mmCIF file of C-alpha atoms in Angstrom:
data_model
loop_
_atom_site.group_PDB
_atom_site.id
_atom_site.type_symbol
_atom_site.label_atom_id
_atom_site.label_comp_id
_atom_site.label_asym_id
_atom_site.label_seq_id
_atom_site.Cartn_x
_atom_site.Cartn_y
_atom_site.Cartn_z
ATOM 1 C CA UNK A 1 7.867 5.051 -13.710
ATOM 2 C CA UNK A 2 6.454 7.325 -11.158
ATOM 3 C CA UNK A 3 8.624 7.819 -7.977
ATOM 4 C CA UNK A 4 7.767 8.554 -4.489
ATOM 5 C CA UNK A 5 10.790 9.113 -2.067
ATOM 6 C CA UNK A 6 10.564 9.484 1.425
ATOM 7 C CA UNK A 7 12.870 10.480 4.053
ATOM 8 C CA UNK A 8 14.102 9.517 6.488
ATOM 9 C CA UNK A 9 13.912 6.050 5.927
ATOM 10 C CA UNK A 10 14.198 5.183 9.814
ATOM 11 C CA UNK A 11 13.828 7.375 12.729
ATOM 12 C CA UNK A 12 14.378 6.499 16.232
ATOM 13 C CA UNK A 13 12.987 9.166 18.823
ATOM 14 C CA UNK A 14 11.650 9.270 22.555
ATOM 15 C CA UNK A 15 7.961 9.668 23.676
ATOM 16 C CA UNK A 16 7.640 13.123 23.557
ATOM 17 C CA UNK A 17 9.581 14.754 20.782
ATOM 18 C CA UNK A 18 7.803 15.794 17.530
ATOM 19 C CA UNK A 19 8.931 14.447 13.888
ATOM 20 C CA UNK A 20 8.820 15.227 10.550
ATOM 21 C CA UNK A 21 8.438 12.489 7.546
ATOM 22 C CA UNK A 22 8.991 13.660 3.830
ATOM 23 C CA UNK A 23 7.757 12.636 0.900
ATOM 24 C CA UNK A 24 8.676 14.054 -2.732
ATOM 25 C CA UNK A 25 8.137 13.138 -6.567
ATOM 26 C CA UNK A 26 8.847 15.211 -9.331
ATOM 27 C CA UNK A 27 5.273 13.698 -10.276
ATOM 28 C CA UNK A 28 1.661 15.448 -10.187
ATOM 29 C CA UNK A 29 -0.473 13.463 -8.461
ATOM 30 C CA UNK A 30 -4.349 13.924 -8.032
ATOM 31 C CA UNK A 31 -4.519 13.294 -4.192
ATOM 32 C CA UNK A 32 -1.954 11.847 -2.126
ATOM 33 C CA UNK A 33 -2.571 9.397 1.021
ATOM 34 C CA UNK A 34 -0.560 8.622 4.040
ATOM 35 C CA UNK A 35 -1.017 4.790 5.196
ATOM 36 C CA UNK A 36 0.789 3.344 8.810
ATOM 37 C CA UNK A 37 1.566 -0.329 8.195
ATOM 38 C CA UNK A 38 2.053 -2.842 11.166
ATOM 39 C CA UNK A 39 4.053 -5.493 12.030
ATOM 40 C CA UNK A 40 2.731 -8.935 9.883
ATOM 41 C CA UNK A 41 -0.620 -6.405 8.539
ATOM 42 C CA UNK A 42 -1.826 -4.967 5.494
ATOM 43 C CA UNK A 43 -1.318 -0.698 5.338
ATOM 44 C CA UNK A 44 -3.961 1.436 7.113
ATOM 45 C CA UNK A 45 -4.845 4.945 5.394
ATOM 46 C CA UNK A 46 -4.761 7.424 7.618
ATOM 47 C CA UNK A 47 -5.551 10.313 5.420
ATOM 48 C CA UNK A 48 -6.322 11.514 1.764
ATOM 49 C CA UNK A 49 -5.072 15.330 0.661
ATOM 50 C CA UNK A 50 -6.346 16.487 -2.400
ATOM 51 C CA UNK A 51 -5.941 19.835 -3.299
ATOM 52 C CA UNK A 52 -2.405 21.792 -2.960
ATOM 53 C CA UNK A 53 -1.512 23.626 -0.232
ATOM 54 C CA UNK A 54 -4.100 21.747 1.474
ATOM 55 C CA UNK A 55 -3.372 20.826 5.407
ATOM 56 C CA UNK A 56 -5.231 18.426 7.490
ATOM 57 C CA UNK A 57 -5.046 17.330 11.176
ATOM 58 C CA UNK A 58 -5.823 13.721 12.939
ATOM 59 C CA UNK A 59 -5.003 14.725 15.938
ATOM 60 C CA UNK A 60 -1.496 14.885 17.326
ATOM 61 C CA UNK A 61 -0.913 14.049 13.166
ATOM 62 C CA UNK A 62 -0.491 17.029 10.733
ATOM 63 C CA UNK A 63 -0.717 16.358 7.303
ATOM 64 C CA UNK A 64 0.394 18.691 4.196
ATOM 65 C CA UNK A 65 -0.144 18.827 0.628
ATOM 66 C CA UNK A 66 2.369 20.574 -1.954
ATOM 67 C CA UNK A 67 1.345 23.596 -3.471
ATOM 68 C CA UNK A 68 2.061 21.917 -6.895
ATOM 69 C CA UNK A 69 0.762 18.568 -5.535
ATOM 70 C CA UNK A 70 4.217 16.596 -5.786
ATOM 71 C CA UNK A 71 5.445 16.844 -2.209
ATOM 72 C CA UNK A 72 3.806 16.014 1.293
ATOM 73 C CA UNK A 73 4.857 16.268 4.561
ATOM 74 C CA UNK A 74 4.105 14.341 7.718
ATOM 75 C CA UNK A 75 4.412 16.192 11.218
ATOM 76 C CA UNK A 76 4.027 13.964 14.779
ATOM 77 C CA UNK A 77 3.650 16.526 17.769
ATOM 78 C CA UNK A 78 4.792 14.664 21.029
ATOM 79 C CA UNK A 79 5.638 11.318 19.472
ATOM 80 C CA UNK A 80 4.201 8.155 21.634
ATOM 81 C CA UNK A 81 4.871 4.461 21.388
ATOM 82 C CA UNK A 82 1.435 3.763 20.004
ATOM 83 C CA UNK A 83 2.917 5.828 17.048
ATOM 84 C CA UNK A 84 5.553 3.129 16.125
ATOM 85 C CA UNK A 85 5.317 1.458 12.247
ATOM 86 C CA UNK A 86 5.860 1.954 9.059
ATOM 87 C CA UNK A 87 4.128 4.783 7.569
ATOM 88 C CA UNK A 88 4.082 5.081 4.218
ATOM 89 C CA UNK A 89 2.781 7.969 1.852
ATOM 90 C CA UNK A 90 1.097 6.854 -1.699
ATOM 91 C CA UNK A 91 0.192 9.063 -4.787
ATOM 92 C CA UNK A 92 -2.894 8.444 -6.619
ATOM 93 C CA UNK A 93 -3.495 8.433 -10.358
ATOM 94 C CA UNK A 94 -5.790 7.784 -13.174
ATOM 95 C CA UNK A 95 -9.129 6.668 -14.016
ATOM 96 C CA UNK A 96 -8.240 3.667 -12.347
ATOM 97 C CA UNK A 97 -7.045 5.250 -9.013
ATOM 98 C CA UNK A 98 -3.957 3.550 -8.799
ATOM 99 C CA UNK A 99 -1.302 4.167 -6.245
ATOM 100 C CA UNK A 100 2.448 4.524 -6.259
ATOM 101 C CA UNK A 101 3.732 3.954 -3.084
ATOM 102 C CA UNK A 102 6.778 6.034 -0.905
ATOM 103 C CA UNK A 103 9.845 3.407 -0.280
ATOM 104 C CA UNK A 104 8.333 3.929 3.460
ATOM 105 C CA UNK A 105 9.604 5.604 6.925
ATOM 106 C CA UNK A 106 10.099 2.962 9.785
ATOM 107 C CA UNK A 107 9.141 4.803 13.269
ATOM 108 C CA UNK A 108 10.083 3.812 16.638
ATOM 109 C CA UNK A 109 9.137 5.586 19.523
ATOM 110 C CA UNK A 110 10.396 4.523 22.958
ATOM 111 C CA UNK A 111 9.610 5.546 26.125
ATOM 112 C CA UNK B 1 -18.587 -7.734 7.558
ATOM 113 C CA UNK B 2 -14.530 -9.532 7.133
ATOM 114 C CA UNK B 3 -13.542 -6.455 4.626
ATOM 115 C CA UNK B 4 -10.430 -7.934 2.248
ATOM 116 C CA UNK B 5 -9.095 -11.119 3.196
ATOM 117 C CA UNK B 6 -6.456 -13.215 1.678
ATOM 118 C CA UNK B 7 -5.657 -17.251 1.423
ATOM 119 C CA UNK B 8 -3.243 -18.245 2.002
ATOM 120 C CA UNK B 9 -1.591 -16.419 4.855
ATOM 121 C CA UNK B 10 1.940 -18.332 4.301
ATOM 122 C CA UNK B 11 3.668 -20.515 1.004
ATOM 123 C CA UNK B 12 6.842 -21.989 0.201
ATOM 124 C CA UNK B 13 7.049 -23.126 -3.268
ATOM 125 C CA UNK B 14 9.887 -24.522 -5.038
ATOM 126 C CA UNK B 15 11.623 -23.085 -8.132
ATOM 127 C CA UNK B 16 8.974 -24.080 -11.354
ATOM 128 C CA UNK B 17 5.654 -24.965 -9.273
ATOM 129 C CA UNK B 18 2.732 -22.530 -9.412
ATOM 130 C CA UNK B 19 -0.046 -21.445 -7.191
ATOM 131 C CA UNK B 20 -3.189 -19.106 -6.958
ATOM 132 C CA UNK B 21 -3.713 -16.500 -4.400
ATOM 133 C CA UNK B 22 -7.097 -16.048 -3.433
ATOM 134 C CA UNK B 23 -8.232 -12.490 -2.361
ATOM 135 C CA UNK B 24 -11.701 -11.951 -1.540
ATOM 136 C CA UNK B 25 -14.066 -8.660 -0.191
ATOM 137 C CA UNK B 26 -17.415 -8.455 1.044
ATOM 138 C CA UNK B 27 -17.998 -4.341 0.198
ATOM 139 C CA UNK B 28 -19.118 -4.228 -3.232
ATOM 140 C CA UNK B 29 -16.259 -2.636 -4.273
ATOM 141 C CA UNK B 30 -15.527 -2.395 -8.060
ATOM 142 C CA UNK B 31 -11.728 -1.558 -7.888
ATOM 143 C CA UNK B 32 -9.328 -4.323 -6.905
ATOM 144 C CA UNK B 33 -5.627 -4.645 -6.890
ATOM 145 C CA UNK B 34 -2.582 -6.739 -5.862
ATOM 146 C CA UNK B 35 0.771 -5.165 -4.992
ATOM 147 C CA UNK B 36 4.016 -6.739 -4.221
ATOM 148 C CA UNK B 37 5.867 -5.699 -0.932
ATOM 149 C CA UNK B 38 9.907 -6.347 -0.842
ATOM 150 C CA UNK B 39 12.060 -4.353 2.114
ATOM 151 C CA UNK B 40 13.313 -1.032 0.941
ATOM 152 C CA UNK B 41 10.750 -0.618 -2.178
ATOM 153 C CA UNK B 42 7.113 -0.102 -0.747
ATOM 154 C CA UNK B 43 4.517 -1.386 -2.674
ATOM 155 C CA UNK B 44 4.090 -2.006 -6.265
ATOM 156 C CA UNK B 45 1.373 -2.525 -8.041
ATOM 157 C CA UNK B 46 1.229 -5.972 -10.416
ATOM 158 C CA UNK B 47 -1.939 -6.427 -11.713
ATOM 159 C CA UNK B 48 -5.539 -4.349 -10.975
ATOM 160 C CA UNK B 49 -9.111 -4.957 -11.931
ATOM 161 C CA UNK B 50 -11.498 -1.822 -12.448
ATOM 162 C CA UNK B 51 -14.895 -4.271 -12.383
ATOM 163 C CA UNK B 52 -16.176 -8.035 -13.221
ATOM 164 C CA UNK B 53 -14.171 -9.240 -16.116
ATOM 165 C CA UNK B 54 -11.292 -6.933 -16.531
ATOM 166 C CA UNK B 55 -8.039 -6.511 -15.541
ATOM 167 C CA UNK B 56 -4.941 -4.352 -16.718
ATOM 168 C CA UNK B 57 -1.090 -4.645 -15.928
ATOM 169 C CA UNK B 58 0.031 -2.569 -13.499
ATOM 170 C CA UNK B 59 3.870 -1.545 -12.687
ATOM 171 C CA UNK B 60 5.497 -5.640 -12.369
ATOM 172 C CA UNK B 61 3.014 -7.664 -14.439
ATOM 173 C CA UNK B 62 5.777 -10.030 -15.659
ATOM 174 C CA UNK B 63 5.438 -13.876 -13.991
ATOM 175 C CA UNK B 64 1.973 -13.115 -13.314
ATOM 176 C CA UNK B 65 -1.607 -13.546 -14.662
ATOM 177 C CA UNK B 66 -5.055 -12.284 -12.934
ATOM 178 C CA UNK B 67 -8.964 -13.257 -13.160
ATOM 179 C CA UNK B 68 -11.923 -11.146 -11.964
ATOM 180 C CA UNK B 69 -14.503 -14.106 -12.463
ATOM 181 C CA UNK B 70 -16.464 -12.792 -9.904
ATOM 182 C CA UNK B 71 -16.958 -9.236 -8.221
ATOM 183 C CA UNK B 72 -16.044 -9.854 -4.680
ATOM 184 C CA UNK B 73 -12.763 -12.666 -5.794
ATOM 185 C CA UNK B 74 -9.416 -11.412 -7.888
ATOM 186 C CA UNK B 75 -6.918 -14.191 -8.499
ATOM 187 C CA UNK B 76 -3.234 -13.631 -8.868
ATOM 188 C CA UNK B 77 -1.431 -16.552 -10.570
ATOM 189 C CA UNK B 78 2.240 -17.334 -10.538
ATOM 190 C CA UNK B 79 2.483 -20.125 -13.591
ATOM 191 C CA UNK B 80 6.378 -20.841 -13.237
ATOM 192 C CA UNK B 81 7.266 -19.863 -9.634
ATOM 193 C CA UNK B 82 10.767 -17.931 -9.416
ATOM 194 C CA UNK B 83 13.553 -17.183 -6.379
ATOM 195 C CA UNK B 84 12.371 -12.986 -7.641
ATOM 196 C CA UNK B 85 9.133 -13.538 -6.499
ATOM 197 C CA UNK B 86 9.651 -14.064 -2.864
ATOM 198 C CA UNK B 87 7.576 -10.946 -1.577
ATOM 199 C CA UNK B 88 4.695 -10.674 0.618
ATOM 200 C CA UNK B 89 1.846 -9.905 -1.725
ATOM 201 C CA UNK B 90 -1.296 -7.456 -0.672
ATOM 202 C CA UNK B 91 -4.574 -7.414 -2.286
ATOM 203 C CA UNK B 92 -6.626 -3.874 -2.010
ATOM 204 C CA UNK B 93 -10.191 -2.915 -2.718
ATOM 205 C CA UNK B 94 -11.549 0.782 -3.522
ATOM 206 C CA UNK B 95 -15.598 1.430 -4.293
ATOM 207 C CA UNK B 96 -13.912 3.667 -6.650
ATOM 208 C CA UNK B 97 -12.913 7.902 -6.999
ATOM 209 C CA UNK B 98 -11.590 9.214 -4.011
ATOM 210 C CA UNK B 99 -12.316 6.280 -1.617
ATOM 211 C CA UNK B 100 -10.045 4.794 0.603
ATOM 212 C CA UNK B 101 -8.219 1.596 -0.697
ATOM 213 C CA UNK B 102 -8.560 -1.479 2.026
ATOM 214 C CA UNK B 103 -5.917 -3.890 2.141
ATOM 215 C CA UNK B 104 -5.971 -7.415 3.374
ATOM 216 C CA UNK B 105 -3.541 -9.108 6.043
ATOM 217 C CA UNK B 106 -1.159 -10.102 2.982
ATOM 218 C CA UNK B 107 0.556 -13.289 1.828
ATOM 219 C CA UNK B 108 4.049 -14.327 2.651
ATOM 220 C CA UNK B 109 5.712 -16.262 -0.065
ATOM 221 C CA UNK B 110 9.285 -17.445 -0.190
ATOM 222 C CA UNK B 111 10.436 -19.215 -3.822
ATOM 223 C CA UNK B 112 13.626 -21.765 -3.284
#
């Protein structure tokens, strides 16, 4: 069984201050996606990486790819409350394009 | 256009009993899936369906059974309902490749 671990596992910060979320497998995986889940609501994706190395940007969001495609990281420049949820990373694999999801990050931002 | 939707939204079944869970999408997409959600594991996939007429185990098939009758519906059965299979379950569709997966709203159900 393919495993995604994440860390933290819960992070409490103030509006303002940036973040980092982690996600690791000593998997390959032929793209990786980052979903936020809410409160009583199915996950959202937020963004697919594909190729290692690769970095992408939603706006105060910064996404990152492993060079050998098993890690990712998730970077929050000046946290707000809006940012607050579950956010989960997921790799993707075979024909089938299943996932294998992180055991999730629970972010609250206060003010 | 209601995306991926799920029925029903809530269930409390007893130890034994069974039940379907309906999930349903309206954007022609070939892929579906149903994962299991319990605090402190993510998601896990039980059961997926790659088109009309197929499905394939996934990563916790056991307790469960699928049907892909129809493109847009994918069943998940629980035959012999069990206290393990309290979870909130999540159907997804994907058109396929590198598309994004949509998930519905989810199902809570609690087994006593």
């Amino acid at each position: 069984t393919q495993l995604l671990e994440q860390s933290p596992q819960f992070l409490s910060i103030q509006e303002g201050e940036n973040l980092t979320v982690y996600c690791n497998s000593s998997s390959v995986f032929s793209s990786l996606q980052w979903y936020r889940q809410e409160p009583g609501e199915g996950p959202v994706l937020l963004v697919t990486v594909v190729t290692g190395g690769e970095v992408k940007k939603l706006k105060r969001l910064t996404f990152q790819f492993g060079d050998a495609r098993k890690d990712s990281s998730l970077h929050i420049t000046a946290a707000q409350p809006g940012d607050t949820g579950l956010y989960l990373c997921a790799g993707v694999t075979g024909t089938a394009s299943k996932l294998t999801f992180g055991t999730g990050t629970r972010l609250q931002v206060t003010l | 256009n209601a995306g991926v939707t799920q029925t029903p939204k809530f269930r409390v079944l007893k130890t034994g009993q069974s039940m379907t869970l309906l999930c349903a999408q309206d954007m022609n997409h070939e892929y579906m899936y149903w994962y299991r959600q319990d605090p402190g594991m993510g998601l896990r996939l039980i059961h997926y369906s790659v088109g009309e007429g197929t499905t394939a185990k996934g990563e916790v098939p056991d307790g469960y059974n699928v049907s892909r009758l129809k493109k847009q519906n994918f069943l998940l059965g629980l035959e012999s309902a069990a206290p393990s299979q309290t979870s909130v379950y999540f159907c997804a569709s994907r058109k396929g490749g590198f598309g994004s997966s949509y998930f519905g709203p989810g199902t809570r159900l609690t087994v006593t």
